[in-house]
mmCIF file of C-alpha atoms in Angstrom:
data_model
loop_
_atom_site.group_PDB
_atom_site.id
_atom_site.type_symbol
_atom_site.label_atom_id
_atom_site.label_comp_id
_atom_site.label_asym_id
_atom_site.label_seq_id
_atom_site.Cartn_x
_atom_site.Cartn_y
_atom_site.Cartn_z
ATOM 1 C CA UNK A 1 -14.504 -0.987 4.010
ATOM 2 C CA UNK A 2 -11.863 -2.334 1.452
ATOM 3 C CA UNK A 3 -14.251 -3.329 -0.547
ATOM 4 C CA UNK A 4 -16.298 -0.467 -0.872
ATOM 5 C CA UNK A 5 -14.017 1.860 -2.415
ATOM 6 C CA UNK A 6 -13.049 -0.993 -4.995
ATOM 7 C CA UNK A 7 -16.293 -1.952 -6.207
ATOM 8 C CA UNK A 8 -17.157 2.081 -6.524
ATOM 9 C CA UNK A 9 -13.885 2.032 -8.969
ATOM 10 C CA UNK A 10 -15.364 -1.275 -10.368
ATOM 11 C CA UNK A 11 -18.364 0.290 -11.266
ATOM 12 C CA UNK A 12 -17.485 4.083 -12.331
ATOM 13 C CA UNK A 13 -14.770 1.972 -14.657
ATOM 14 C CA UNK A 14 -17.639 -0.641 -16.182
ATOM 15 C CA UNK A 15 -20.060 2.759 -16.511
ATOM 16 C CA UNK A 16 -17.532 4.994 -18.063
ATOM 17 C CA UNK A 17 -16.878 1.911 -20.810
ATOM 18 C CA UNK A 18 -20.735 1.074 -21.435
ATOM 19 C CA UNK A 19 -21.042 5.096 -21.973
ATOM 20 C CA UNK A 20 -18.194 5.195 -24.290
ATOM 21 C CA UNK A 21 -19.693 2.064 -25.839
ATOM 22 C CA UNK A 22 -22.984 4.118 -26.096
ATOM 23 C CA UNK A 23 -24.846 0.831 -24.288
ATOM 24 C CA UNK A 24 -28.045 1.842 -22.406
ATOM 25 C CA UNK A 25 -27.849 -1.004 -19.948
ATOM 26 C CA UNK A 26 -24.871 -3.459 -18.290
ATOM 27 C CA UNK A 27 -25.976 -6.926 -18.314
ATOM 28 C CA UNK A 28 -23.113 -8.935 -16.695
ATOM 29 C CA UNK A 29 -19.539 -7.768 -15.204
ATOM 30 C CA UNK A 30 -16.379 -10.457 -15.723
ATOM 31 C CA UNK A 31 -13.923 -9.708 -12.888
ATOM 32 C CA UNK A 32 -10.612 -10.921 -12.012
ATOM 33 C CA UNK A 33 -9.488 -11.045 -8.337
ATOM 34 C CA UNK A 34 -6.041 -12.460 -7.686
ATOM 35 C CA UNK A 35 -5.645 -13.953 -3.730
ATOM 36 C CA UNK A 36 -2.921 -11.588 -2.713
ATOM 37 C CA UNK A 37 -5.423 -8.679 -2.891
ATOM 38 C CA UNK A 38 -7.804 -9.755 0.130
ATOM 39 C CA UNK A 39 -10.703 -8.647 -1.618
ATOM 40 C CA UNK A 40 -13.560 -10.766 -0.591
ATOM 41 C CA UNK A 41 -16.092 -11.914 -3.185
ATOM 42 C CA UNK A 42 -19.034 -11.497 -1.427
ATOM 43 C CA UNK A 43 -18.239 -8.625 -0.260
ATOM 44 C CA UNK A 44 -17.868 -7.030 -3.554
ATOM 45 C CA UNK A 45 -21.675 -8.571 -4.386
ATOM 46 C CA UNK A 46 -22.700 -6.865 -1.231
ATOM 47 C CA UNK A 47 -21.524 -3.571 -1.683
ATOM 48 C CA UNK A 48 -22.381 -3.762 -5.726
ATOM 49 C CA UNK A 49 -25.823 -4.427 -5.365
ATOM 50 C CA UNK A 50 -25.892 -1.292 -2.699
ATOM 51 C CA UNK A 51 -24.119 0.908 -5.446
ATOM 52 C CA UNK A 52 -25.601 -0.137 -8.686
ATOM 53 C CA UNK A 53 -29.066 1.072 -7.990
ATOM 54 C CA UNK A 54 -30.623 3.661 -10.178
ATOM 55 C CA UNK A 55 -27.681 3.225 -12.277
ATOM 56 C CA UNK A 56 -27.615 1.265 -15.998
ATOM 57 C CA UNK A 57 -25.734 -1.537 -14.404
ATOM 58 C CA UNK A 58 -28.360 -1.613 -11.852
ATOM 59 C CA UNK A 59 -29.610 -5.737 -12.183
ATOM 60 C CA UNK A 60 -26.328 -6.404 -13.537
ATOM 61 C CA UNK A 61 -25.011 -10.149 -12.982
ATOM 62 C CA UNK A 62 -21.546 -9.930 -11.548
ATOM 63 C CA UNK A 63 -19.329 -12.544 -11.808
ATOM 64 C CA UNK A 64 -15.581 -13.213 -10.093
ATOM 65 C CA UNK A 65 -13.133 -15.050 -11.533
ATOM 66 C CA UNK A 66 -10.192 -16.169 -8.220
ATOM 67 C CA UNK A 67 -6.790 -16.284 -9.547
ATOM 68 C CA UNK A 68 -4.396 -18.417 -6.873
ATOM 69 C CA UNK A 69 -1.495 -16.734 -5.786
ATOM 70 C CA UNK A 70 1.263 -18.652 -7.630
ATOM 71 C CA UNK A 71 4.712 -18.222 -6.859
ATOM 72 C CA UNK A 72 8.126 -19.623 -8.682
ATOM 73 C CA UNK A 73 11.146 -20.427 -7.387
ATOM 74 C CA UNK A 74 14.105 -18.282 -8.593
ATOM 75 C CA UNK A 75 16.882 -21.116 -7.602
ATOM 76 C CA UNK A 76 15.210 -24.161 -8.812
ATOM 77 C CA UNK A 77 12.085 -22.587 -11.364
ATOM 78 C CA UNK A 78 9.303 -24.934 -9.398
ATOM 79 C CA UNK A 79 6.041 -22.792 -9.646
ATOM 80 C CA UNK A 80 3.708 -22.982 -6.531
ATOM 81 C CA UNK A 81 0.655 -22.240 -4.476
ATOM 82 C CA UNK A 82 2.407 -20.652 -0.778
ATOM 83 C CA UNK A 83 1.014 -22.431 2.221
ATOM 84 C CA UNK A 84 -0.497 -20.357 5.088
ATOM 85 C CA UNK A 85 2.716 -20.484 6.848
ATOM 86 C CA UNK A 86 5.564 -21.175 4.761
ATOM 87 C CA UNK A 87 6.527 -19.606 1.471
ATOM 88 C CA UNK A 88 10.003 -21.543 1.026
ATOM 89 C CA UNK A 89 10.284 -23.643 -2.523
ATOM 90 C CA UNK A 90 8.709 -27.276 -1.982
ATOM 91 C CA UNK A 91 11.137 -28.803 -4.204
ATOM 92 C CA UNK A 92 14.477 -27.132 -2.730
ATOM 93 C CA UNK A 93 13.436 -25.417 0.146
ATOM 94 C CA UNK A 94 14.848 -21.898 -0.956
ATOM 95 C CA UNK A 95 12.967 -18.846 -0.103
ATOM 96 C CA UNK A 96 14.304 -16.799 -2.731
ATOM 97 C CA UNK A 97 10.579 -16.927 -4.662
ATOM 98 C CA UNK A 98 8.806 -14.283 -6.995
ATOM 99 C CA UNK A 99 5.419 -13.707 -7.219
ATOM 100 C CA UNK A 100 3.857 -14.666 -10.779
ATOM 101 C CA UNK A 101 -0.073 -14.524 -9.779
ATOM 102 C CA UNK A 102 -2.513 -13.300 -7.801
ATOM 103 C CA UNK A 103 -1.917 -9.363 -7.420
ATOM 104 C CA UNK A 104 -4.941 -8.899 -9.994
ATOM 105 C CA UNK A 105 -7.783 -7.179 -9.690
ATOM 106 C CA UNK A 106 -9.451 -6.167 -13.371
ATOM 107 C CA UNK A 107 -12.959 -5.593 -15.254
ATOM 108 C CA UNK A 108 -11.793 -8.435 -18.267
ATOM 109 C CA UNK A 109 -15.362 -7.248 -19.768
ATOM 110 C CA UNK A 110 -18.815 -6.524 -19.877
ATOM 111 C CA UNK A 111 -21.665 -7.749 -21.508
ATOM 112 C CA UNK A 112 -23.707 -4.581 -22.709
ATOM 113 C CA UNK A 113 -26.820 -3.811 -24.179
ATOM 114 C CA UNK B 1 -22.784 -7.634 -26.740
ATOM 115 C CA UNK B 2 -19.610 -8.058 -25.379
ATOM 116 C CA UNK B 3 -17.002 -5.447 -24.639
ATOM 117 C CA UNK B 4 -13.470 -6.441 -23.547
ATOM 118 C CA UNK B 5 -11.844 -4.143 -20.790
ATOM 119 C CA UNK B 6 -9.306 -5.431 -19.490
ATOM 120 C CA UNK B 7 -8.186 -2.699 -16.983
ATOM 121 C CA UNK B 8 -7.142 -2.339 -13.760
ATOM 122 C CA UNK B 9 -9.993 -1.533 -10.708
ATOM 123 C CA UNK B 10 -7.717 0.734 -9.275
ATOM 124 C CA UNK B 11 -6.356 2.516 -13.024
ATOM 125 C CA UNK B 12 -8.183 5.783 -11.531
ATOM 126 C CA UNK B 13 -6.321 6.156 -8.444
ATOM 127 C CA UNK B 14 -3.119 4.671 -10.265
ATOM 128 C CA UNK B 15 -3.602 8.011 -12.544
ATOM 129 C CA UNK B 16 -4.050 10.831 -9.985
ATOM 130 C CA UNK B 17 -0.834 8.865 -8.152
ATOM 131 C CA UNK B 18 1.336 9.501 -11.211
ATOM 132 C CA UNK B 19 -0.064 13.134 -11.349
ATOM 133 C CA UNK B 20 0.970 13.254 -7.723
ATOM 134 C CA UNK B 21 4.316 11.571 -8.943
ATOM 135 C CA UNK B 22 4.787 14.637 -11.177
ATOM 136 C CA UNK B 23 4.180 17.103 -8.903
ATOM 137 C CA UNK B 24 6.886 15.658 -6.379
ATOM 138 C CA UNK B 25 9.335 15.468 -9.176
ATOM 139 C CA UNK B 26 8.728 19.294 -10.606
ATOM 140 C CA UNK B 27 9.412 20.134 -7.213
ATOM 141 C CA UNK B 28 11.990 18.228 -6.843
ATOM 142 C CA UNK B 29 10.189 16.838 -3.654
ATOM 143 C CA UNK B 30 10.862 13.277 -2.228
ATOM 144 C CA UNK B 31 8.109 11.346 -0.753
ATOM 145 C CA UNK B 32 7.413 8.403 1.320
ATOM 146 C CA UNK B 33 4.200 6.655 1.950
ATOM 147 C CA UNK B 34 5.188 5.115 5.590
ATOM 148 C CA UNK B 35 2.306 2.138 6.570
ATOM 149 C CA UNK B 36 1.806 0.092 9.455
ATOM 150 C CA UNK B 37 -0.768 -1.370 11.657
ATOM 151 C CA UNK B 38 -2.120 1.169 14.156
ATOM 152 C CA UNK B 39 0.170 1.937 17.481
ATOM 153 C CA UNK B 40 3.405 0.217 15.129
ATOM 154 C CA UNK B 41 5.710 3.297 15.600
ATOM 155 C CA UNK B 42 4.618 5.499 12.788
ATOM 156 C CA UNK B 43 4.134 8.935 14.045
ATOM 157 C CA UNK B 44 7.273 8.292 16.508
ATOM 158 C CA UNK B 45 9.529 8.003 13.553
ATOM 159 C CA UNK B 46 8.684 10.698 11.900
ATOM 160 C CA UNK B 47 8.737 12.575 14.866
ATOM 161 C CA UNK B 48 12.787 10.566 15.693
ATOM 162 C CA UNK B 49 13.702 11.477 12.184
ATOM 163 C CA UNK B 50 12.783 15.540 12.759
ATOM 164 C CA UNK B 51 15.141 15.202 15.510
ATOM 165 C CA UNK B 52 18.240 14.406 12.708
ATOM 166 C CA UNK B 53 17.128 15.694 10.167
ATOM 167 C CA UNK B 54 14.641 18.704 10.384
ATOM 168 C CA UNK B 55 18.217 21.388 10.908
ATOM 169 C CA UNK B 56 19.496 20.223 7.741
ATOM 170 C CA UNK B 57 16.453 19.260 5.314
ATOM 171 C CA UNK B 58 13.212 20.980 4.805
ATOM 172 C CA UNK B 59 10.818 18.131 5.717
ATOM 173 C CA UNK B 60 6.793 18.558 5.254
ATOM 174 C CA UNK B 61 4.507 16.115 6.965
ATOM 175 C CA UNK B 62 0.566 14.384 5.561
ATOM 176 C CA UNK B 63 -0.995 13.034 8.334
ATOM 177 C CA UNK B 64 -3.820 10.206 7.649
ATOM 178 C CA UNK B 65 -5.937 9.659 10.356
ATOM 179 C CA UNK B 66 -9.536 8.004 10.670
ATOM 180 C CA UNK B 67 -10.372 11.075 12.890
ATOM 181 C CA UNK B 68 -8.778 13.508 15.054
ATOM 182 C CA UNK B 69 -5.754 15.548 14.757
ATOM 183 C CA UNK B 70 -3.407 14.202 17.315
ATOM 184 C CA UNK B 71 -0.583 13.613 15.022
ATOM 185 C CA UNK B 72 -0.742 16.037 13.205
ATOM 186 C CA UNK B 73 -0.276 17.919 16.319
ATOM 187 C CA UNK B 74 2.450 16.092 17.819
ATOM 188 C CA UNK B 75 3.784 17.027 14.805
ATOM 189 C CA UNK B 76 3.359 20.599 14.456
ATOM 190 C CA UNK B 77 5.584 21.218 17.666
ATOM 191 C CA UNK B 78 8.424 20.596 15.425
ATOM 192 C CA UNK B 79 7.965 23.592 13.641
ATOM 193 C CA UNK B 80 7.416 21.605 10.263
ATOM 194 C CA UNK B 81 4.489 21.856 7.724
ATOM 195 C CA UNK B 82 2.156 19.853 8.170
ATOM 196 C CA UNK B 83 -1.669 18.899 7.252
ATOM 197 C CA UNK B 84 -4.170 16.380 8.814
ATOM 198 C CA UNK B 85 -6.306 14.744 6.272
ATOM 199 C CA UNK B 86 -9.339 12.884 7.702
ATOM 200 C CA UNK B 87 -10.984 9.983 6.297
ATOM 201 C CA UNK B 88 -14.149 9.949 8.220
ATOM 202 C CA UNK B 89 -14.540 6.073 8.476
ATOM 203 C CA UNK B 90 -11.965 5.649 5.257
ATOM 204 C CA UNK B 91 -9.043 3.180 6.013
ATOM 205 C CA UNK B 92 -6.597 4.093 3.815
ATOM 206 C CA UNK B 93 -5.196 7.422 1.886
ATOM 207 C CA UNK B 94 -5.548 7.348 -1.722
ATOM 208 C CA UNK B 95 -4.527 9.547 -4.533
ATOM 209 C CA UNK B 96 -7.222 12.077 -4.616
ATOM 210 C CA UNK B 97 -6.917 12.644 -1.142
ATOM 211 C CA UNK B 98 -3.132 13.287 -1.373
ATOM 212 C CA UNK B 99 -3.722 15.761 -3.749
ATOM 213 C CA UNK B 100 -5.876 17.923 -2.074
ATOM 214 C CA UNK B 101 -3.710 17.720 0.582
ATOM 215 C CA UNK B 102 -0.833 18.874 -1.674
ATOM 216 C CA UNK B 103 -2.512 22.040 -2.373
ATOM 217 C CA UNK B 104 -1.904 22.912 1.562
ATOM 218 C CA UNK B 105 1.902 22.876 1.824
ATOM 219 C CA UNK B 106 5.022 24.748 0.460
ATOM 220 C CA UNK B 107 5.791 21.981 -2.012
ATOM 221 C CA UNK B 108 8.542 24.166 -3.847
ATOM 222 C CA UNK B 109 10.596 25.146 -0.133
ATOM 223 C CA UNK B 110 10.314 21.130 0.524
ATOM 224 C CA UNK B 111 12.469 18.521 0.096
ATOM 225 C CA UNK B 112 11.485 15.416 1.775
ATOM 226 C CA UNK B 113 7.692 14.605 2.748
ATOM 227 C CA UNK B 114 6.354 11.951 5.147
ATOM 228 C CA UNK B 115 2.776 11.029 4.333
ATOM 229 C CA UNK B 116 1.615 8.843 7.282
ATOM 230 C CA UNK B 117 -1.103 6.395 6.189
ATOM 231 C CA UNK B 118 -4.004 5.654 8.027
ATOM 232 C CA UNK B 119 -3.056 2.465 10.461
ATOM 233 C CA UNK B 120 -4.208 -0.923 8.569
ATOM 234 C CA UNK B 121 -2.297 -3.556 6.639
ATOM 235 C CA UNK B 122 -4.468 -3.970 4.227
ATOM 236 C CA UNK B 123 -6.081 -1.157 2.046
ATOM 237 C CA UNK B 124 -2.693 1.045 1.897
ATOM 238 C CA UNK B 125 -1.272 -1.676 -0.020
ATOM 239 C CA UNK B 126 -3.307 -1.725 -2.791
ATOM 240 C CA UNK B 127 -3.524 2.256 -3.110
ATOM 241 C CA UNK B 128 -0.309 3.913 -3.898
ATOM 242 C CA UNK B 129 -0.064 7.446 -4.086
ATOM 243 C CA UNK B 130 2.672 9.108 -5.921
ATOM 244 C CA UNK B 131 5.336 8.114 -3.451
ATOM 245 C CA UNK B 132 9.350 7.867 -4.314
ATOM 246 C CA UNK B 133 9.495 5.240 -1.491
ATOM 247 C CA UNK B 134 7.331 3.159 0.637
ATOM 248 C CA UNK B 135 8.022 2.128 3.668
ATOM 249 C CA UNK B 136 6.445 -0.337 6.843
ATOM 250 C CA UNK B 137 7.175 0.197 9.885
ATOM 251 C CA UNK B 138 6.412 -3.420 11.776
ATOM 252 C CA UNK B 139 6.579 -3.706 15.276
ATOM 253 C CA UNK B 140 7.955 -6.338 17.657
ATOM 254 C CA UNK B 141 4.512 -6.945 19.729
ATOM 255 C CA UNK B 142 2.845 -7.365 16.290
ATOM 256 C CA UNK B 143 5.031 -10.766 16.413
ATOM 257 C CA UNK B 144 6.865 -12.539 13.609
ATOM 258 C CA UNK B 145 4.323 -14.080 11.277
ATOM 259 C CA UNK B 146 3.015 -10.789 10.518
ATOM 260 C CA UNK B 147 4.585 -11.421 6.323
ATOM 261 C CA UNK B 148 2.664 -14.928 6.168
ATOM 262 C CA UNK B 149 -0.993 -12.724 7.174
ATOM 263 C CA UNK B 150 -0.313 -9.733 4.919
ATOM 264 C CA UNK B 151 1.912 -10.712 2.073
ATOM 265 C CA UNK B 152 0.861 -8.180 -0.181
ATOM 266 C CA UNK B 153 1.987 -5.234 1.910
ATOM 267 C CA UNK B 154 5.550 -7.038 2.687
ATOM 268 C CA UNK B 155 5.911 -7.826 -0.828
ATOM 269 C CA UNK B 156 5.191 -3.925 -2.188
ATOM 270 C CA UNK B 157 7.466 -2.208 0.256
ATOM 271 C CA UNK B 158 10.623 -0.940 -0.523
ATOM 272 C CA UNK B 159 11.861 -0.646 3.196
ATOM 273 C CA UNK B 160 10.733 -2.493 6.471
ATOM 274 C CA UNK B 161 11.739 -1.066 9.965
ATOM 275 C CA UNK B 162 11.227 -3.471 12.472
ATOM 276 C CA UNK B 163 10.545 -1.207 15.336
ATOM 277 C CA UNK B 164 10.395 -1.660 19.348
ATOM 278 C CA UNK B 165 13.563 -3.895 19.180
ATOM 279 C CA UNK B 166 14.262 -2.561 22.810
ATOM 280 C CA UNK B 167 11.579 -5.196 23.827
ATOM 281 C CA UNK B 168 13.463 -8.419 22.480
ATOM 282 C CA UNK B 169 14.107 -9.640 25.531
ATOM 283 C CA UNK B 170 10.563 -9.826 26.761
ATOM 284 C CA UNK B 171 9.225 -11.148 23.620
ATOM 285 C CA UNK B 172 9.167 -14.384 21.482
ATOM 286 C CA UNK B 173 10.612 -12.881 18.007
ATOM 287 C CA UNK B 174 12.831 -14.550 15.696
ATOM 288 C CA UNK B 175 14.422 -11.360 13.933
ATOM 289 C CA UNK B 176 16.552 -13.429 11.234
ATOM 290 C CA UNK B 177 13.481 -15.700 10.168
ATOM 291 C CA UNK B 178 11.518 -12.701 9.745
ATOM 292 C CA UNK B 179 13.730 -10.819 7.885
ATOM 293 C CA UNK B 180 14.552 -14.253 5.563
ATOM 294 C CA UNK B 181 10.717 -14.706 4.947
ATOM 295 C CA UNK B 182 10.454 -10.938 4.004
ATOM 296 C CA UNK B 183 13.381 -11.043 1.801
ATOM 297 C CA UNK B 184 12.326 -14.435 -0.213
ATOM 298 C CA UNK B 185 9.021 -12.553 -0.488
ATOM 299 C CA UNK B 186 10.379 -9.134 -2.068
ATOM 300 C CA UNK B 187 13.995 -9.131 -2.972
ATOM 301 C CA UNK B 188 15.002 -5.565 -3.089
ATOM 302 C CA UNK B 189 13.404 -4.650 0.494
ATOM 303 C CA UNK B 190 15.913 -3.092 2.922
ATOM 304 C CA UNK B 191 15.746 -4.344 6.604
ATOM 305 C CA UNK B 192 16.208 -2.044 9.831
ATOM 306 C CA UNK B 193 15.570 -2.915 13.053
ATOM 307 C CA UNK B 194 15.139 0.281 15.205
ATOM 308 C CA UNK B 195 13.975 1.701 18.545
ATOM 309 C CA UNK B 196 12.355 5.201 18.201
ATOM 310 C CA UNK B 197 12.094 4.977 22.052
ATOM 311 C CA UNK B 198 16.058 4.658 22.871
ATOM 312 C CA UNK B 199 16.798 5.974 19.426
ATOM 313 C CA UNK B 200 18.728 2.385 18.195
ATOM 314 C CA UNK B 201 18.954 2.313 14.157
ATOM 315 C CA UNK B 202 18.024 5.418 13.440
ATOM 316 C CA UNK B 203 20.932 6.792 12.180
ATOM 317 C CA UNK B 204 21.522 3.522 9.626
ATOM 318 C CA UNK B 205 17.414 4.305 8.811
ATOM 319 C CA UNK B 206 18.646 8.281 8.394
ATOM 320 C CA UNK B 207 21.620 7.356 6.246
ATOM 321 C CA UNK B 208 19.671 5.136 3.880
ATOM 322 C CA UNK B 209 16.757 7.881 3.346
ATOM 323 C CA UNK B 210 19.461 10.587 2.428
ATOM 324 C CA UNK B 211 21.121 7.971 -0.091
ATOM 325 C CA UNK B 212 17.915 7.562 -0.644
ATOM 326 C CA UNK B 213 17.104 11.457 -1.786
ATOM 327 C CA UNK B 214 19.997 11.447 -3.748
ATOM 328 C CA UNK B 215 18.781 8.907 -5.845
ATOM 329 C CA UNK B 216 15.032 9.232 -6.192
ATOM 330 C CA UNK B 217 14.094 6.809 -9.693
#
């Protein structure tokens, strides 16, 4: 259900910029996900290849680029992939951390013809 | 023939949120988005904070429900404004929907209004609305590793109520390492544990929303 709403943004967004672009047909979507967001990859394909029909991205290729969540360390500056269960600095053990990737979730482009 | 973007899924609903923003602030209307998983306390604080506050402020309620109007309701005893909006199978509120919404109540007599989000951890955090503040209520039975299975919520809230502390001593929860884990996660959160059954911490969660009001950048 998550996902369904997003890729209906993700594709009103790519067919608003193909119309403004004056393209008559969407060949391949470049999207960024970040980890934090929880949106599933395959469930985006799923729900896109539901939505796209009878549309000019309809046959488009969609492809996801994963950003990791990173975080860094505001005591000691280490940058870092959290584990499941812990989100304290590896090199000092501080839990005083900001998040520096993974909230994404962008069209970077489209390939248009 | 390649066409750089670069924009943000979710720049459409970001939009009709500022719009929403606007609204609240021509009004001069505060509001909070309050999210939690379903059954976490929501409806019982608003329903606790009437109690304080609903003599002294003019308080309008949003109620986000899957179906049914139960809280909405529930709230409606109180003699407040309120409107039910219905998703129909949607699991979350999003800007559009608040808007319409909007057009149902006496923005310009209100000062403060609750929107209650539909019950999920998930999909509210990604959608804001227009909201001043935004608030989780987490629950003791939920248990304490709740942060670690849904950062993204813990780490876009401004305030997290940790509600149902009347059952601590029936169940494993380590309040301080919670409240560490949420606070290395998202700095400027404010912590209050509260009972909306026996009524502990809601005057400290009263006094905060006021100061709150009075300061609503």
């Amino acid at each position: 259900m998550h996902e369904l709403s997003i890729t209906q943004s993700m594709l009103n967004l790519v067919l608003e910029q193909a119309e403004k672009a004056k393209a008559k047909k969407v060949g391949k979507i470049n999207l960024v996900v970040g980890g934090m967001t929880g949106v599933v990859g395959e469930c985006v394909q799923f729900y896109f290849d539901f939505l796209r029909r009878g549309t000019p991205a309809d046959g488009a290729a969609l492809a996801i680029k994963t950003v990791p969540t990173k975080a860094k360390c505001r005591d000691c500056g280490k940058l870092f992939e959290p584990a499941e269960f812990d989100w304290t600095c590896p090199r000092c053990r501080g839990n005083n951390i900001e998040i520096v990737a993974g909230k994404e979730l962008f069209v970077e482009s489209i390939e248009v013809e | 023939m390649e066409i750089k973007v670069v924009k943000d899924i979710l720049d459409v609903n970001e939009r009709l949120a500022q719009r929403n923003r606007k609204l609240f602030d021509d009004n001069n209307l505060f509001a909070m988005n309050l999210m939690s998983s379903p059954g976490a306390g929501k409806t019982s604080l608003i329903l606790q904070t009437l109690k304080s506050l609903k003599s002294k402020v003019k308080i309008g309620v949003i109620e986000g429900d899957v179906s049914s109007s139960l809280d909405a309701e529930a709230i409606g005893r109180e003699g407040v404004p309120v409107v039910q909006i219905n998703t129909a199978g949607g699991c979350h509120l999003d800007a559009n929907m608040l808007s319409t919404a909007l057009d149902s109540l006496p923005l310009k007599e209100l000062k403060l209004l609750f929107i209650e989000n539909v019950g999920n951890l998930i999909c509210p955090a990604e959608f804001t609305l227009g909201e001043h503040r935004r608030v989780l209520i987490s629950s003791l039975p939920e248990g304490d590793d709740k942060p670690f299975k849904y950062p993204l919520m813990f780490h876009t809230v401004d305030v997290v109520l940790i509600n149902k502390i009347d059952l601590l001593p029936h169940l494993k929860f380590d309040i301080d390492a919670f409240s560490r884990t949420i606070k290395g996660m998202n700095q400027k959160v404010e912590i209050f544990p509260i009972s909306c059954t026996t009524g502990q911490g809601i005057s400290e969660w009263v006094s905060w929303l006021l100061s709150q009001m009075g300061n609503p950048v």
